[in-house]
Amino acid sequence: RRFFPSMHRLLRSAGVFSRGWAARRSYADTTVFTTPLTALEASRIVREVIACTLPKPEWTHEAHLLLGHTLIQQHGTAAALQQLRLAIPRYNEASGTPNTDSSGYHDTITVFFVWALERAIRDGTALAELPLHPLLTRTAPLQFWSRNCLFSTEARRRWVPPDLVLLGDRPAPPE
């Protein structure tokens, strides 16, 4: 902190605190939850999501990232996506979140974040820095999809390719 005060202010404003803790603000920016981004916490989240015992307030964006990161590291990208496609809807139902055309599991967003996590892992992004990676922010999918396309019923139910980015490295399901 003494050496890079401007960087410290930037990271603090982005919600990152010392010792690998990240903050998540709700969409309304009225509440803040903290999730330690550590390997131990990632293991706990994986166990509790699979067992459907993770407390619902802990099912944050960061928890989704930890779950995906851990499954990719343990099983590879394609197998991780298969597991997430089963585990997330199951957990949602068990925690009282119905998987409907307007809430719960969203396949296109899940595929996107698996694709983005694989790139972050390949780039060497540390676990505690995942929420700061430009492809892993909550709004990152909107770089590739229009709101109408991304939040459509079809995109929620199954993978829909990006409608904004036509060339270059585009999100896609793993092969």
Short mmCIF file of the C-alpha atoms (twelve columns), coordinates in Angstrom:
data_MODEL
# 
_entry.id   MODEL 
# 
loop_
_atom_site.group_PDB 
_atom_site.id 
_atom_site.type_symbol 
_atom_site.label_atom_id 
_atom_site.label_alt_id 
_atom_site.label_comp_id 
_atom_site.label_asym_id 
_atom_site.label_seq_id 
_atom_site.Cartn_x 
_atom_site.Cartn_y 
_atom_site.Cartn_z 
_atom_site.pdbx_PDB_model_num 
ATOM 1   C CA . ARG A 1   0.000   0.000   0.000   1 
ATOM 2   C CA . ARG A 2   2.822   2.407   0.791   1 
ATOM 3   C CA . PHE A 3   4.454   1.857   -2.578  1 
ATOM 4   C CA . PHE A 4   1.391   2.045   -4.833  1 
ATOM 5   C CA . PRO A 5   -1.285  4.182   -3.147  1 
ATOM 6   C CA . SER A 6   -3.093  4.914   -6.408  1 
ATOM 7   C CA . MET A 7   -3.242  1.180   -7.237  1 
ATOM 8   C CA . HIS A 8   -4.532  0.464   -3.732  1 
ATOM 9   C CA . ARG A 9   -7.305  3.057   -4.188  1 
ATOM 10  C CA . LEU A 10  -8.176  1.583   -7.585  1 
ATOM 11  C CA . LEU A 11  -8.364  -1.970  -6.233  1 
ATOM 12  C CA . ARG A 12  -10.337 -0.844  -3.181  1 
ATOM 13  C CA . SER A 13  -12.823 0.983   -5.428  1 
ATOM 14  C CA . ALA A 14  -13.134 -2.191  -7.540  1 
ATOM 15  C CA . GLY A 15  -14.069 -4.110  -4.391  1 
ATOM 16  C CA . VAL A 16  -10.818 -5.914  -3.684  1 
ATOM 17  C CA . PHE A 17  -9.425  -5.902  -0.185  1 
ATOM 18  C CA . SER A 18  -6.217  -7.289  1.261   1 
ATOM 19  C CA . ARG A 19  -5.539  -10.984 1.811   1 
ATOM 20  C CA . GLY A 20  -7.534  -12.244 -1.167  1 
ATOM 21  C CA . TRP A 21  -10.989 -11.042 -0.133  1 
ATOM 22  C CA . ALA A 22  -13.326 -9.652  -2.754  1 
ATOM 23  C CA . ALA A 23  -16.530 -7.733  -2.257  1 
ATOM 24  C CA . ARG A 24  -19.674 -8.144  -4.284  1 
ATOM 25  C CA . ARG A 25  -22.286 -5.457  -4.430  1 
ATOM 26  C CA . SER A 26  -25.845 -6.327  -5.262  1 
ATOM 27  C CA . TYR A 27  -27.321 -5.035  -8.491  1 
ATOM 28  C CA . ALA A 28  -28.805 -2.140  -6.520  1 
ATOM 29  C CA . ASP A 29  -25.424 -1.503  -4.856  1 
ATOM 30  C CA . THR A 30  -27.128 -1.520  -1.481  1 
ATOM 31  C CA . THR A 31  -25.654 -4.630  0.129   1 
ATOM 32  C CA . VAL A 32  -22.134 -6.013  0.190   1 
ATOM 33  C CA . PHE A 33  -21.167 -9.667  0.636   1 
ATOM 34  C CA . THR A 34  -17.586 -10.764 1.028   1 
ATOM 35  C CA . THR A 35  -16.189 -14.038 -0.246  1 
ATOM 36  C CA . PRO A 36  -12.602 -15.132 0.391   1 
ATOM 37  C CA . LEU A 37  -11.137 -16.182 -2.939  1 
ATOM 38  C CA . THR A 38  -8.903  -18.989 -1.753  1 
ATOM 39  C CA . ALA A 39  -8.445  -22.622 -2.767  1 
ATOM 40  C CA . LEU A 40  -9.916  -23.715 0.577   1 
ATOM 41  C CA . GLU A 41  -13.017 -21.583 0.016   1 
ATOM 42  C CA . ALA A 42  -13.305 -22.865 -3.564  1 
ATOM 43  C CA . SER A 43  -13.248 -26.477 -2.306  1 
ATOM 44  C CA . ARG A 44  -15.942 -25.693 0.253   1 
ATOM 45  C CA . ILE A 45  -18.155 -24.027 -2.354  1 
ATOM 46  C CA . VAL A 46  -17.794 -26.969 -4.753  1 
ATOM 47  C CA . ARG A 47  -18.705 -29.435 -1.987  1 
ATOM 48  C CA . GLU A 48  -21.692 -27.417 -0.813  1 
ATOM 49  C CA . VAL A 49  -23.081 -26.624 -4.278  1 
ATOM 50  C CA . ILE A 50  -22.841 -30.291 -5.299  1 
ATOM 51  C CA . ALA A 51  -24.505 -31.303 -2.005  1 
ATOM 52  C CA . CYS A 52  -27.043 -28.442 -2.373  1 
ATOM 53  C CA . THR A 53  -26.140 -27.146 1.100   1 
ATOM 54  C CA . LEU A 54  -24.475 -23.805 0.272   1 
ATOM 55  C CA . PRO A 55  -26.452 -21.035 2.009   1 
ATOM 56  C CA . LYS A 56  -28.305 -19.065 -0.671  1 
ATOM 57  C CA . PRO A 57  -26.773 -15.667 0.316   1 
ATOM 58  C CA . GLU A 58  -23.334 -17.167 -0.424  1 
ATOM 59  C CA . TRP A 59  -24.296 -18.076 -4.024  1 
ATOM 60  C CA . THR A 60  -22.670 -14.940 -5.407  1 
ATOM 61  C CA . HIS A 61  -20.962 -14.157 -8.702  1 
ATOM 62  C CA . GLU A 62  -17.639 -14.884 -6.991  1 
ATOM 63  C CA . ALA A 63  -18.948 -18.265 -5.796  1 
ATOM 64  C CA . HIS A 64  -19.945 -19.105 -9.381  1 
ATOM 65  C CA . LEU A 65  -16.414 -18.178 -10.501 1 
ATOM 66  C CA . LEU A 66  -14.798 -20.290 -7.770  1 
ATOM 67  C CA . LEU A 67  -16.996 -23.268 -8.660  1 
ATOM 68  C CA . GLY A 68  -16.220 -22.984 -12.374 1 
ATOM 69  C CA . HIS A 69  -12.499 -22.385 -11.831 1 
ATOM 70  C CA . THR A 70  -12.170 -25.396 -9.542  1 
ATOM 71  C CA . LEU A 71  -14.106 -27.726 -11.842 1 
ATOM 72  C CA . ILE A 72  -12.064 -26.613 -14.872 1 
ATOM 73  C CA . GLN A 73  -8.813  -27.194 -12.966 1 
ATOM 74  C CA . GLN A 74  -9.951  -30.627 -11.748 1 
ATOM 75  C CA . HIS A 75  -11.761 -31.990 -14.806 1 
ATOM 76  C CA . GLY A 76  -10.962 -29.853 -17.856 1 
ATOM 77  C CA . THR A 77  -13.153 -27.327 -19.613 1 
ATOM 78  C CA . ALA A 78  -15.636 -29.606 -21.410 1 
ATOM 79  C CA . ALA A 79  -16.266 -31.831 -18.386 1 
ATOM 80  C CA . ALA A 80  -16.572 -28.779 -16.119 1 
ATOM 81  C CA . LEU A 81  -19.261 -27.339 -18.387 1 
ATOM 82  C CA . GLN A 82  -21.174 -30.629 -18.300 1 
ATOM 83  C CA . GLN A 83  -20.995 -30.676 -14.497 1 
ATOM 84  C CA . LEU A 84  -22.078 -27.028 -14.198 1 
ATOM 85  C CA . ARG A 85  -25.053 -27.630 -16.506 1 
ATOM 86  C CA . LEU A 86  -26.257 -30.254 -14.032 1 
ATOM 87  C CA . ALA A 87  -25.118 -28.799 -10.696 1 
ATOM 88  C CA . ILE A 88  -26.355 -25.207 -11.013 1 
ATOM 89  C CA . PRO A 89  -30.004 -25.985 -11.887 1 
ATOM 90  C CA . ARG A 90  -30.072 -28.676 -9.194  1 
ATOM 91  C CA . TYR A 91  -28.671 -26.275 -6.596  1 
ATOM 92  C CA . ASN A 92  -31.104 -23.541 -7.686  1 
ATOM 93  C CA . GLU A 93  -34.111 -25.811 -7.210  1 
ATOM 94  C CA . ALA A 94  -32.840 -27.007 -3.818  1 
ATOM 95  C CA . SER A 95  -32.295 -23.420 -2.636  1 
ATOM 96  C CA . GLY A 96  -35.729 -22.219 -3.751  1 
ATOM 97  C CA . THR A 97  -34.794 -20.560 -7.049  1 
ATOM 98  C CA . PRO A 98  -36.926 -22.004 -9.840  1 
ATOM 99  C CA . ASN A 99  -35.269 -22.568 -13.213 1 
ATOM 100 C CA . THR A 100 -37.748 -20.847 -15.521 1 
ATOM 101 C CA . ASP A 101 -37.684 -18.830 -18.721 1 
ATOM 102 C CA . SER A 102 -36.931 -15.718 -16.656 1 
ATOM 103 C CA . SER A 103 -34.925 -16.871 -13.633 1 
ATOM 104 C CA . GLY A 104 -32.463 -19.472 -12.432 1 
ATOM 105 C CA . TYR A 105 -30.026 -21.302 -14.685 1 
ATOM 106 C CA . HIS A 106 -28.855 -19.502 -17.849 1 
ATOM 107 C CA . ASP A 107 -27.000 -21.740 -20.327 1 
ATOM 108 C CA . THR A 108 -25.452 -19.040 -22.555 1 
ATOM 109 C CA . ILE A 109 -24.051 -17.161 -19.550 1 
ATOM 110 C CA . THR A 110 -22.692 -20.416 -18.076 1 
ATOM 111 C CA . VAL A 111 -20.956 -21.327 -21.345 1 
ATOM 112 C CA . PHE A 112 -19.578 -17.785 -21.593 1 
ATOM 113 C CA . PHE A 113 -18.055 -17.842 -18.104 1 
ATOM 114 C CA . VAL A 114 -16.539 -21.308 -18.638 1 
ATOM 115 C CA . TRP A 115 -14.941 -19.941 -21.833 1 
ATOM 116 C CA . ALA A 116 -13.759 -16.813 -19.964 1 
ATOM 117 C CA . LEU A 117 -12.440 -18.792 -16.979 1 
ATOM 118 C CA . GLU A 118 -10.438 -21.041 -19.306 1 
ATOM 119 C CA . ARG A 119 -8.811  -17.923 -20.782 1 
ATOM 120 C CA . ALA A 120 -8.140  -16.427 -17.349 1 
ATOM 121 C CA . ILE A 121 -6.517  -19.688 -16.217 1 
ATOM 122 C CA . ARG A 122 -4.423  -19.784 -19.403 1 
ATOM 123 C CA . ASP A 123 -3.396  -16.132 -18.753 1 
ATOM 124 C CA . GLY A 124 -2.214  -17.114 -15.261 1 
ATOM 125 C CA . THR A 125 -4.837  -15.093 -13.366 1 
ATOM 126 C CA . ALA A 126 -4.599  -15.841 -9.642  1 
ATOM 127 C CA . LEU A 127 -7.690  -17.116 -7.852  1 
ATOM 128 C CA . ALA A 128 -8.011  -13.940 -5.766  1 
ATOM 129 C CA . GLU A 129 -7.869  -11.815 -8.911  1 
ATOM 130 C CA . LEU A 130 -10.605 -13.597 -10.881 1 
ATOM 131 C CA . PRO A 131 -13.281 -10.910 -10.308 1 
ATOM 132 C CA . LEU A 132 -10.887 -8.284  -11.700 1 
ATOM 133 C CA . HIS A 133 -10.255 -10.093 -14.985 1 
ATOM 134 C CA . PRO A 134 -12.040 -8.137  -17.746 1 
ATOM 135 C CA . LEU A 135 -13.799 -11.255 -19.047 1 
ATOM 136 C CA . LEU A 136 -15.039 -12.274 -15.600 1 
ATOM 137 C CA . THR A 137 -16.961 -9.220  -14.448 1 
ATOM 138 C CA . ARG A 138 -20.709 -9.517  -14.043 1 
ATOM 139 C CA . THR A 139 -21.288 -7.409  -17.157 1 
ATOM 140 C CA . ALA A 140 -18.589 -8.981  -19.357 1 
ATOM 141 C CA . PRO A 141 -21.078 -10.993 -21.489 1 
ATOM 142 C CA . LEU A 142 -22.555 -7.701  -22.706 1 
ATOM 143 C CA . GLN A 143 -19.337 -7.114  -24.656 1 
ATOM 144 C CA . PHE A 144 -20.443 -9.995  -26.904 1 
ATOM 145 C CA . TRP A 145 -24.263 -10.042 -26.781 1 
ATOM 146 C CA . SER A 146 -26.959 -7.410  -26.982 1 
ATOM 147 C CA . ARG A 147 -29.229 -7.331  -23.924 1 
ATOM 148 C CA . ASN A 148 -32.175 -8.541  -25.999 1 
ATOM 149 C CA . CYS A 149 -30.274 -11.566 -27.249 1 
ATOM 150 C CA . LEU A 150 -28.512 -12.454 -23.972 1 
ATOM 151 C CA . PHE A 151 -31.629 -12.196 -21.830 1 
ATOM 152 C CA . SER A 152 -33.890 -14.006 -24.275 1 
ATOM 153 C CA . THR A 153 -35.646 -17.229 -23.326 1 
ATOM 154 C CA . GLU A 154 -33.685 -19.082 -26.008 1 
ATOM 155 C CA . ALA A 155 -30.310 -17.932 -24.587 1 
ATOM 156 C CA . ARG A 156 -31.389 -18.956 -21.098 1 
ATOM 157 C CA . ARG A 157 -32.406 -22.433 -22.248 1 
ATOM 158 C CA . ARG A 158 -29.484 -23.241 -24.580 1 
ATOM 159 C CA . TRP A 159 -26.230 -21.852 -25.987 1 
ATOM 160 C CA . VAL A 160 -26.761 -18.908 -28.331 1 
ATOM 161 C CA . PRO A 161 -23.683 -17.532 -30.161 1 
ATOM 162 C CA . PRO A 162 -22.767 -13.860 -29.623 1 
ATOM 163 C CA . ASP A 163 -24.622 -11.361 -31.768 1 
ATOM 164 C CA . LEU A 164 -22.226 -8.411  -31.344 1 
ATOM 165 C CA . VAL A 165 -18.790 -9.901  -32.057 1 
ATOM 166 C CA . LEU A 166 -18.462 -11.528 -35.447 1 
ATOM 167 C CA . LEU A 167 -14.686 -11.919 -35.806 1 
ATOM 168 C CA . GLY A 168 -11.775 -12.826 -33.577 1 
ATOM 169 C CA . ASP A 169 -11.829 -14.793 -30.339 1 
ATOM 170 C CA . ARG A 170 -15.507 -15.316 -29.599 1 
ATOM 171 C CA . PRO A 171 -17.125 -17.269 -26.790 1 
ATOM 172 C CA . ALA A 172 -18.078 -20.814 -27.732 1 
ATOM 173 C CA . PRO A 173 -18.712 -24.086 -25.934 1 
ATOM 174 C CA . PRO A 174 -15.591 -26.211 -25.412 1 
ATOM 175 C CA . GLU A 175 -15.049 -29.023 -27.859 1 
# 
